[in-house]
XYZ file of N, CA and C in Angstrom:
648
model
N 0.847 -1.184 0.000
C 0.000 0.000 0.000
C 0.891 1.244 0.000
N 0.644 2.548 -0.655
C 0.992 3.736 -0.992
C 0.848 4.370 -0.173
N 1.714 5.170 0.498
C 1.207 6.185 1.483
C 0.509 7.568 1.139
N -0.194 7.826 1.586
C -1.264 9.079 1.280
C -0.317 9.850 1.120
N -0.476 10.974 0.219
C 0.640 12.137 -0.471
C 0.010 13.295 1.402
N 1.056 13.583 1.913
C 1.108 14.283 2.684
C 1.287 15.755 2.316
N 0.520 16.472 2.814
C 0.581 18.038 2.238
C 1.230 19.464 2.532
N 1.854 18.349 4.291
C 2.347 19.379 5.026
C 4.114 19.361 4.061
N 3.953 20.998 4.267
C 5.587 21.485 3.888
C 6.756 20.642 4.396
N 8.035 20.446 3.608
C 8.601 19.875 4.568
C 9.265 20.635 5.453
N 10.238 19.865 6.582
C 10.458 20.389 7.783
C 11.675 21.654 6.845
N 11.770 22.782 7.366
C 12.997 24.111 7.114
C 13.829 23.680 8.260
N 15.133 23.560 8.250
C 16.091 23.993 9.531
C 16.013 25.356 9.678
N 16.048 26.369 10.859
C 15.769 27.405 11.499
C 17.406 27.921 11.520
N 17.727 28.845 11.165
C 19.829 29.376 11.273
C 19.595 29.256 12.624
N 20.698 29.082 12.956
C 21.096 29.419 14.555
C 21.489 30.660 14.703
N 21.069 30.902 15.994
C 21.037 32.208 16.827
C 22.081 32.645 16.718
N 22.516 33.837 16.730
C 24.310 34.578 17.216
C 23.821 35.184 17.598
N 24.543 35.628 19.122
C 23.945 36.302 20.065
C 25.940 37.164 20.452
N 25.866 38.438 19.870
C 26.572 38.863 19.786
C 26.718 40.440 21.028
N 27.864 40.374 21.338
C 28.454 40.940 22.860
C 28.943 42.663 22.019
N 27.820 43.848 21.807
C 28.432 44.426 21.235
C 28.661 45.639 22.625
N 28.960 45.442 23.426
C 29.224 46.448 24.639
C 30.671 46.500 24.260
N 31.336 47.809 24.553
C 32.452 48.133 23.811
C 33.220 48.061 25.008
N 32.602 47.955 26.597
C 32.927 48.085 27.940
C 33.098 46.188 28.466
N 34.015 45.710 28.038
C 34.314 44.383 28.824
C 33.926 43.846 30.309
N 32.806 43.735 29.753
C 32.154 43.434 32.010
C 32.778 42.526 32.560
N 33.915 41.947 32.225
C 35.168 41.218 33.482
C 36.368 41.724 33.620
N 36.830 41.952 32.674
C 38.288 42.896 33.021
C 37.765 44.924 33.152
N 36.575 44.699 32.412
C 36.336 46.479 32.709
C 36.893 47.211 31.562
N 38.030 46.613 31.027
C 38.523 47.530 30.051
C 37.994 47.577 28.635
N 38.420 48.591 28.224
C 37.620 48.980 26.631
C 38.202 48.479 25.701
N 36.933 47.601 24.730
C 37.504 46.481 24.000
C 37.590 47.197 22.720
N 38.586 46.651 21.840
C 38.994 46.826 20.770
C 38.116 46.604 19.716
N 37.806 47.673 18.623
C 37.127 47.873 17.947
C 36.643 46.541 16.762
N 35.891 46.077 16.519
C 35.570 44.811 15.963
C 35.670 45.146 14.248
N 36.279 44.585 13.516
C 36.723 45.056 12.423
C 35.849 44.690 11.447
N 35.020 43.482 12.084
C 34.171 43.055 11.144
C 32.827 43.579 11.351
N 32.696 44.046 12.197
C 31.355 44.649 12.777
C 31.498 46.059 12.264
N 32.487 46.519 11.979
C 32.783 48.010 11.330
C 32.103 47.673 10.218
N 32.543 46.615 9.144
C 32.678 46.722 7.891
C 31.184 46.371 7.743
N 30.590 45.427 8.560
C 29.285 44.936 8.564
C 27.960 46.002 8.302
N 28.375 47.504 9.343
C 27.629 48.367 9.284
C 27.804 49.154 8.143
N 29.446 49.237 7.388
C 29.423 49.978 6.402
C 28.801 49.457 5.109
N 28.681 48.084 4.693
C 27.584 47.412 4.217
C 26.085 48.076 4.137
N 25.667 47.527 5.326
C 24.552 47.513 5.421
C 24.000 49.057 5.653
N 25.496 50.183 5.258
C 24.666 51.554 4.896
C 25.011 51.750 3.427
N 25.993 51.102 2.765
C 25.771 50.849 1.065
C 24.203 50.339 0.836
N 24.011 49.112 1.682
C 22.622 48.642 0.776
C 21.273 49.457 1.164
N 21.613 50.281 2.289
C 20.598 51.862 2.431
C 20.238 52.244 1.206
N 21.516 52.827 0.304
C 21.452 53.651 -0.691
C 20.075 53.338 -1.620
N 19.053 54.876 -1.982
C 18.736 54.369 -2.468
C 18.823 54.103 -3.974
N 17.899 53.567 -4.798
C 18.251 53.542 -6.480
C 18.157 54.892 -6.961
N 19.169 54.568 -7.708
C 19.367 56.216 -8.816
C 19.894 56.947 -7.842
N 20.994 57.027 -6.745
C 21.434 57.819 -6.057
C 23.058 57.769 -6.142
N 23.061 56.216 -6.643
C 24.908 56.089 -7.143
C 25.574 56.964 -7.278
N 25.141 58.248 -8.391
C 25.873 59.247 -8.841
C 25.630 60.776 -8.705
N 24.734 60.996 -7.764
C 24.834 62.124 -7.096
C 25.947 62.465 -7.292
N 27.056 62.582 -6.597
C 27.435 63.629 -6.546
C 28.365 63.924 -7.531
N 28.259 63.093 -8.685
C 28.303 63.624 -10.119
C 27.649 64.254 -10.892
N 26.213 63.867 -10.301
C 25.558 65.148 -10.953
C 25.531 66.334 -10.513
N 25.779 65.923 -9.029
C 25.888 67.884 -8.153
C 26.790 68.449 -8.655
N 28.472 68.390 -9.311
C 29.231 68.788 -10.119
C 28.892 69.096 -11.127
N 28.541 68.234 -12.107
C 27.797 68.828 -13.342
C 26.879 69.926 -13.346
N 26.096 69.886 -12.249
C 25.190 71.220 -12.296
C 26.123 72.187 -11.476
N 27.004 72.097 -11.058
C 27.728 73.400 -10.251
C 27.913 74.000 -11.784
N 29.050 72.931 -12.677
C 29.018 73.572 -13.714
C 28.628 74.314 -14.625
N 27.231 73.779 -14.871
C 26.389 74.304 -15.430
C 25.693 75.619 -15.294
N 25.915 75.691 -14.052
C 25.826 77.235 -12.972
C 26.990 77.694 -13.489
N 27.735 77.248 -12.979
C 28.853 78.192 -13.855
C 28.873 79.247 -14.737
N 29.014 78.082 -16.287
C 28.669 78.577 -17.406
C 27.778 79.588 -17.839
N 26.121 79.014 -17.167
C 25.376 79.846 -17.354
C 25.638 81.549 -16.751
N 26.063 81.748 -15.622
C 26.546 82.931 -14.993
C 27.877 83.737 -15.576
N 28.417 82.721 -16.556
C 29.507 83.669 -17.874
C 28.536 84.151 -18.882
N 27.672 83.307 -19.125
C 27.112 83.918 -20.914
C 26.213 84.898 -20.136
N 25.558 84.848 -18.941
C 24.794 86.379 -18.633
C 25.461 87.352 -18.126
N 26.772 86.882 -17.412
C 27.818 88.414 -17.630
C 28.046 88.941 -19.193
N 28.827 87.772 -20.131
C 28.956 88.601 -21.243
C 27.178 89.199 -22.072
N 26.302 88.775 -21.653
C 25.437 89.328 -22.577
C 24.992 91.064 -22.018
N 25.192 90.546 -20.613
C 25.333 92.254 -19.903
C 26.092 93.253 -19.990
N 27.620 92.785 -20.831
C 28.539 93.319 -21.156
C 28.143 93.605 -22.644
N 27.744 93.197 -23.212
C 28.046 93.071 -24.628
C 26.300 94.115 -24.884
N 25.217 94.138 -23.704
C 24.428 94.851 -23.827
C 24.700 96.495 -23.727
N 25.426 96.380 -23.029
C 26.158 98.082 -22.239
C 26.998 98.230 -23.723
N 28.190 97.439 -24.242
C 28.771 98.303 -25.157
C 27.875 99.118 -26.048
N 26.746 97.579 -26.173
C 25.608 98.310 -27.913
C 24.994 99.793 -26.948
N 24.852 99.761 -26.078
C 23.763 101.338 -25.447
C 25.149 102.463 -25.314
N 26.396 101.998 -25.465
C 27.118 102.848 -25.291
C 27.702 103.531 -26.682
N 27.304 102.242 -27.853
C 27.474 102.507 -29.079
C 26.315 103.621 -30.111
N 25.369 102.969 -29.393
C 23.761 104.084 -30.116
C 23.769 105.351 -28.910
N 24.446 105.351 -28.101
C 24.353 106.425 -27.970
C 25.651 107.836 -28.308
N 26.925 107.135 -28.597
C 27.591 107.706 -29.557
C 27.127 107.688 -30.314
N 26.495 106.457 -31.441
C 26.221 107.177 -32.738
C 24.804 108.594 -32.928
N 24.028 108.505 -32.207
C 23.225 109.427 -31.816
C 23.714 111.218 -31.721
N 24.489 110.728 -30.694
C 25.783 112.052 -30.632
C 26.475 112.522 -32.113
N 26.660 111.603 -32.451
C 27.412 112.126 -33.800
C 26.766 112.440 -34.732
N 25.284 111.834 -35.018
C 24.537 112.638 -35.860
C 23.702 113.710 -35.578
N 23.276 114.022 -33.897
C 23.588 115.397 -33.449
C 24.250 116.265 -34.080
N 25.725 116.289 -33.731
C 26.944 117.235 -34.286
C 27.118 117.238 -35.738
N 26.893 116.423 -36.344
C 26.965 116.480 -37.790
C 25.866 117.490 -38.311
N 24.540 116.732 -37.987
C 23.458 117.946 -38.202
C 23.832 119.222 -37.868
N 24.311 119.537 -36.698
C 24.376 121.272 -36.617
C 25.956 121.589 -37.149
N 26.810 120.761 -37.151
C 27.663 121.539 -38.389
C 27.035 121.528 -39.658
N 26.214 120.832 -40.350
C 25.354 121.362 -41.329
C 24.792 122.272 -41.377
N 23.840 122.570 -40.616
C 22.973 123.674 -40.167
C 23.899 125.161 -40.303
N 24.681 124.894 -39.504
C 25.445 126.259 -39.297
C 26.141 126.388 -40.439
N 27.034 125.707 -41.416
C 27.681 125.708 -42.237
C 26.331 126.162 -43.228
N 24.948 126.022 -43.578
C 24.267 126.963 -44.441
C 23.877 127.729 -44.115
N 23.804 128.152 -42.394
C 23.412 129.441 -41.790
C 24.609 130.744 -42.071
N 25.763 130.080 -42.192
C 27.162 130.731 -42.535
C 26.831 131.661 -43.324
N 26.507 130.750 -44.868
C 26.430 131.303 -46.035
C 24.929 132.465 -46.328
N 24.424 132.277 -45.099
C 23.107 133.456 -45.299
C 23.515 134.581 -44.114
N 24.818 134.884 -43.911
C 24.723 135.879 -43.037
C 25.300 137.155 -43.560
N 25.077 137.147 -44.659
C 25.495 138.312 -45.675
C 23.861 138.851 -45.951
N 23.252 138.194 -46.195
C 21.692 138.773 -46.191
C 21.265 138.958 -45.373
N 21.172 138.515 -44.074
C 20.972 138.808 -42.825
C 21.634 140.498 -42.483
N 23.115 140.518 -43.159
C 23.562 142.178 -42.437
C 23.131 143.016 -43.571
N 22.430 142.625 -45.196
C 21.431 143.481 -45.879
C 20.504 144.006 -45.313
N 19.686 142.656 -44.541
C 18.148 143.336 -44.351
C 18.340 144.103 -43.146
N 19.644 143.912 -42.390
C 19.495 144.677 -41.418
C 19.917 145.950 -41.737
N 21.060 146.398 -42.533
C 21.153 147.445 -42.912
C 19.758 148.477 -43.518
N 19.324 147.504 -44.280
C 17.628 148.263 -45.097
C 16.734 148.301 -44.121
N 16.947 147.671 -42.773
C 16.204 148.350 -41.548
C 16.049 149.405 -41.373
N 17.799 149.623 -40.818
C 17.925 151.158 -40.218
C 17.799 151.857 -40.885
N 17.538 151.991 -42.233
C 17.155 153.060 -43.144
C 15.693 153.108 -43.419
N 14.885 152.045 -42.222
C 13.727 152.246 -43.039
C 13.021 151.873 -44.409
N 14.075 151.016 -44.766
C 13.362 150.453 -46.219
C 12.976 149.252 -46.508
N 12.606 148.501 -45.172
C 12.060 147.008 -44.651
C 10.540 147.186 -44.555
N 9.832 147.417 -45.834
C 8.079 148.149 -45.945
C 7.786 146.710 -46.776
N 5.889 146.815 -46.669
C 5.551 146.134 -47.560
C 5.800 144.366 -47.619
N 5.962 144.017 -48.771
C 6.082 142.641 -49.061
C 7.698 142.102 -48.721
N 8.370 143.369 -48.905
C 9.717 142.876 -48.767
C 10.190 142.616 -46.726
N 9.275 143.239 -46.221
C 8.863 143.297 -44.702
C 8.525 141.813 -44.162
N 7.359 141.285 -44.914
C 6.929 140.173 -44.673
C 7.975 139.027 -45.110
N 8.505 138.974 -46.169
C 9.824 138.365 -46.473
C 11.146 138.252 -45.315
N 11.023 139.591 -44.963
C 12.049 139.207 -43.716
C 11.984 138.628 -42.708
N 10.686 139.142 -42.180
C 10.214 138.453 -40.924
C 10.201 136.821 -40.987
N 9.429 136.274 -42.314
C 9.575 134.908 -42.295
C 10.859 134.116 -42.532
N 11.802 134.621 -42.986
C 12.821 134.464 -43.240
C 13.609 134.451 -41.782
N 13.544 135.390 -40.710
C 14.142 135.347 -39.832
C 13.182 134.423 -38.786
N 12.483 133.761 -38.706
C 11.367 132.573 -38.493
C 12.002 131.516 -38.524
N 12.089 131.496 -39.748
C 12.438 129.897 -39.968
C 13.917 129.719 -40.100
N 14.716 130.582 -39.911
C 16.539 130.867 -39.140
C 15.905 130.045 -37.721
N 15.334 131.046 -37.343
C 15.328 130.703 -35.913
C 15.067 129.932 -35.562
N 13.928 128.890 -36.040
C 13.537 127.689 -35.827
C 14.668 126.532 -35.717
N 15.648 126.907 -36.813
C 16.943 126.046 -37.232
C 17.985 126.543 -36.021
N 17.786 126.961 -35.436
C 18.605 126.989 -34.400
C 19.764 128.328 -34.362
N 19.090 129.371 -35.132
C 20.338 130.710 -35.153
C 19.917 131.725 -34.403
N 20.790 132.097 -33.459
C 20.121 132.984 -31.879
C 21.565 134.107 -32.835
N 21.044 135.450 -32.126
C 22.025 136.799 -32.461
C 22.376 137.149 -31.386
N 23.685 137.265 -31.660
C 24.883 137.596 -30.697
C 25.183 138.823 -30.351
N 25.016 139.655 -29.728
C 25.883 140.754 -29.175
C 24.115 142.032 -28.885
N 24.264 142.480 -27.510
C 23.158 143.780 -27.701
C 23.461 144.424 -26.720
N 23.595 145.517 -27.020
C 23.508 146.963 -26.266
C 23.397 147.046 -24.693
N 24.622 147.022 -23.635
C 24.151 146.908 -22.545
C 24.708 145.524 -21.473
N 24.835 144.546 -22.913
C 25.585 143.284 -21.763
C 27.302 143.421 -21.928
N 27.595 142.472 -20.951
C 29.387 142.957 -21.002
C 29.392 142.142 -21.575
N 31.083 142.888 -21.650
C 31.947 142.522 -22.998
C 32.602 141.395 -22.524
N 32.467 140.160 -23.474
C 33.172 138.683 -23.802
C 34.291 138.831 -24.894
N 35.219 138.578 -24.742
C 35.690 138.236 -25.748
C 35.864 137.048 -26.677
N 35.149 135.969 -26.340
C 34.936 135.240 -26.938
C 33.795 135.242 -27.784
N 32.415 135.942 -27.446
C 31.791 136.428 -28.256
C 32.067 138.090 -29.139
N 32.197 138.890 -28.588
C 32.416 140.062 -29.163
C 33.604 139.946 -29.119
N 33.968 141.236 -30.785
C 34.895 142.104 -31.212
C 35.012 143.325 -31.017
N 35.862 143.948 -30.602
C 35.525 145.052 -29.581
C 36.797 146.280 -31.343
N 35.457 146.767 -31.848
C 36.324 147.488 -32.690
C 36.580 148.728 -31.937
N 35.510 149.962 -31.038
C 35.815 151.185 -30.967
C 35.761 150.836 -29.183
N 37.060 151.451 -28.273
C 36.897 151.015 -26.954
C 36.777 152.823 -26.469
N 36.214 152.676 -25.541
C 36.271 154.471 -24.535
C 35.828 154.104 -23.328
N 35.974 155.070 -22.467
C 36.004 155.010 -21.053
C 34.817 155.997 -20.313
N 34.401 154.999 -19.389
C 33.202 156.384 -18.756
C 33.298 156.245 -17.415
N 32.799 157.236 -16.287
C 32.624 156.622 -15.051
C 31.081 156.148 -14.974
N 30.644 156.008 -15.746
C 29.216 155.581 -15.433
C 29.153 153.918 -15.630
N 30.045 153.292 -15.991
C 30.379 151.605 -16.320
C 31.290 151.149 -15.334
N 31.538 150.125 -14.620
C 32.280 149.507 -13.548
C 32.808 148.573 -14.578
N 32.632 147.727 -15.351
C 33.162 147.282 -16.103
C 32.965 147.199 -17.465
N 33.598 146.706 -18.418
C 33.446 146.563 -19.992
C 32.224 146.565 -20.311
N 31.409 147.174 -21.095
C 30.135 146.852 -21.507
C 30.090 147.048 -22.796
N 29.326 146.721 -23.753
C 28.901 146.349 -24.863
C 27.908 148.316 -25.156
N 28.755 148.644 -25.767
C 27.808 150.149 -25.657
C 27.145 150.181 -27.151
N 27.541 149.885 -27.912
C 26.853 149.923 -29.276
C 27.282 148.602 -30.626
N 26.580 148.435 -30.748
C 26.399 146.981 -31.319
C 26.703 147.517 -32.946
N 27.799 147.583 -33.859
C 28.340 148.089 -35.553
C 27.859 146.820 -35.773
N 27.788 145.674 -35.888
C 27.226 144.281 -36.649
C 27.526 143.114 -35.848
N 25.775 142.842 -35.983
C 25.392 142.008 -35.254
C 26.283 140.234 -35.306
N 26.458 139.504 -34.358
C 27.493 138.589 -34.309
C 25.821 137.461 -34.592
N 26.485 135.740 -34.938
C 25.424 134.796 -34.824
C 25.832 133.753 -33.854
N 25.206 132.714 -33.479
C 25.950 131.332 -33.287
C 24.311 130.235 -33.295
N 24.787 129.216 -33.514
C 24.102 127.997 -33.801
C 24.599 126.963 -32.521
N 23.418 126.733 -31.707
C 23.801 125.811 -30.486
C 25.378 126.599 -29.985
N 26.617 125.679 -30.101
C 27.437 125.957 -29.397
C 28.333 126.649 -30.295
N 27.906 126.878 -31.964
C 28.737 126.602 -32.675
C 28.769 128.469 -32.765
N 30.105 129.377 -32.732
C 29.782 130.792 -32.783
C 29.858 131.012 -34.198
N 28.924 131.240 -35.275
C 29.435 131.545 -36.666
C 29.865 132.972 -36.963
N 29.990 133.834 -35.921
C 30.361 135.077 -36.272
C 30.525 135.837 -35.272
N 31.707 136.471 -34.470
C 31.642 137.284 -33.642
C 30.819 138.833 -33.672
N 30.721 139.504 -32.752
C 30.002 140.493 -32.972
C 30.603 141.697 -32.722
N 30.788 142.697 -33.589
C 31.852 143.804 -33.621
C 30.615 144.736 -32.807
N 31.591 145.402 -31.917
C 31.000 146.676 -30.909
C 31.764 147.136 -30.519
N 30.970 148.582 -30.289
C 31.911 149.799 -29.201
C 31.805 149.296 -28.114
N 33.491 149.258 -27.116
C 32.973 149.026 -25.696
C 33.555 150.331 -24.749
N 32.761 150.156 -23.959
C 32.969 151.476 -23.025
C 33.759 150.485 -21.300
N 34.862 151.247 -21.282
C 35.572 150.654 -19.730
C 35.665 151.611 -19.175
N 35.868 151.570 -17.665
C 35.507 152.221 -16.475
C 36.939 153.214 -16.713
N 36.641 154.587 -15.509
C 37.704 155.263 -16.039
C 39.018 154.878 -15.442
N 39.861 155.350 -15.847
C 41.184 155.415 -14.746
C 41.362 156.086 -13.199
N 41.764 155.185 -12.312
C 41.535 155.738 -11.324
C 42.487 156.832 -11.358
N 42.488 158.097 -10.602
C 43.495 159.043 -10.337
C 44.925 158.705 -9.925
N 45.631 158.924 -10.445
C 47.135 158.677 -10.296
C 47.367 159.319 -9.146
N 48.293 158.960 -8.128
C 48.655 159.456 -6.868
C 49.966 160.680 -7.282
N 49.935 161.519 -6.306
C 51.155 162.405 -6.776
C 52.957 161.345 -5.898
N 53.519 160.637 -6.815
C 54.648 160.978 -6.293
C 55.348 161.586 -5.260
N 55.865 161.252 -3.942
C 56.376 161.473 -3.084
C 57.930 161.742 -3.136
N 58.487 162.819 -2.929
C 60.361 162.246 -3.010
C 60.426 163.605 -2.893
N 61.844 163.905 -3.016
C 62.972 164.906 -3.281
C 62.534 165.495 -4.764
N 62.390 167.288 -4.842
C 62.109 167.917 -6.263
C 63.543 167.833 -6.996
């Protein structure tokens, strides 16, 4: 006869116990026991198999991204650099077609200041009537608009960088140089002077000379 197929599992042997002394304090001699070399390595194990997955290479990637910090913090210095030259460039070129324009300007204001000391001459005579009246006025309009201011009037002191001082005399009624009569009118454009302005100037008088002291 066959024995009935039995269902129970078979028997497992159970590991045996280790019952391990990890007091580092020797409870018969008292003294402090020497570090267990295998019990070191045991724990350094079993904090490798801590690790978790995908963490191997930390701290290769924390390098790589330092790097990457890096880099990135050069190309936004140079683009901050390279932004400042261009605002430093449009705004020279800006400047320069400023100055170009009004040496233009003035360089055809130049050439009209011969008509300018006509109509002023046909002023003072009174012969600025009529249509030829209205001609001037608009004419000295649209000067002005372009930027041509007149230099020199009756009363302010004397510059020499603006005025030409053709006829000089002396008064006590002036403390210093003044502009007493304006012979032809001076121009300038912004900074640019296209013509000094010839005038009489009147300077203060001489003070009285002291008499000499000494032996006749």
């Amino acid at each position: 006869m066959s024995r009935p197929n039995d269902s129970r599992p078979p028997h497992r042997q159970r590991p045996p116990v280790v019952m391990r002394d990890n007091r580092r304090i020797d409870p018969v001699t008292l003294q402090l026991r020497k570090p267990d070399r295998t019990a070191a390595e045991r724990k350094t194990k079993q904090a490798q198999d801590r690790v978790l997955p995908g963490t191997e290479h930390a701290p290769e990637e924390a390098g790589r991204a330092a790097d990457l910090e890096t880099q990135l913090g050069e190309r936004i210095a140079d683009l901050q650099r390279l932004k400042a030259e261009y605002d430093n460039y449009r705004k020279r070129v800006r400047r320069d077609r400023l100055a170009i324009r009004e040496i233009a300007v003035a360089n055809v204001l130049a050439g009209l200041l011969p008509v300018l000391d006509a109509i002023d001459r046909a002023r003072e005579h009174g012969e600025v009537t009529g249509g030829f009246k209205a001609v001037a006025d608009v004419l000295g309009d649209r000067l002005a608009g372009l930027g041509l201011e007149k230099v020199g009037e009756p009363g302010e002191p004397f510059d020499p960088a603006r005025h030409e001082a053709v006829i000089h005399e002396r008064s006590d009624a002036v403390e210093q140089p003044t502009c007493t009569t304006v012979l032809r009118r001076g121009y300038q454009v912004g900074q640019h002077l296209l013509r000094p302005a010839e005038v009489s100037v009147t300077g203060p008088a001489d003070p009285p000379q002291k008499p000499r002291s000494g032996l006749a």
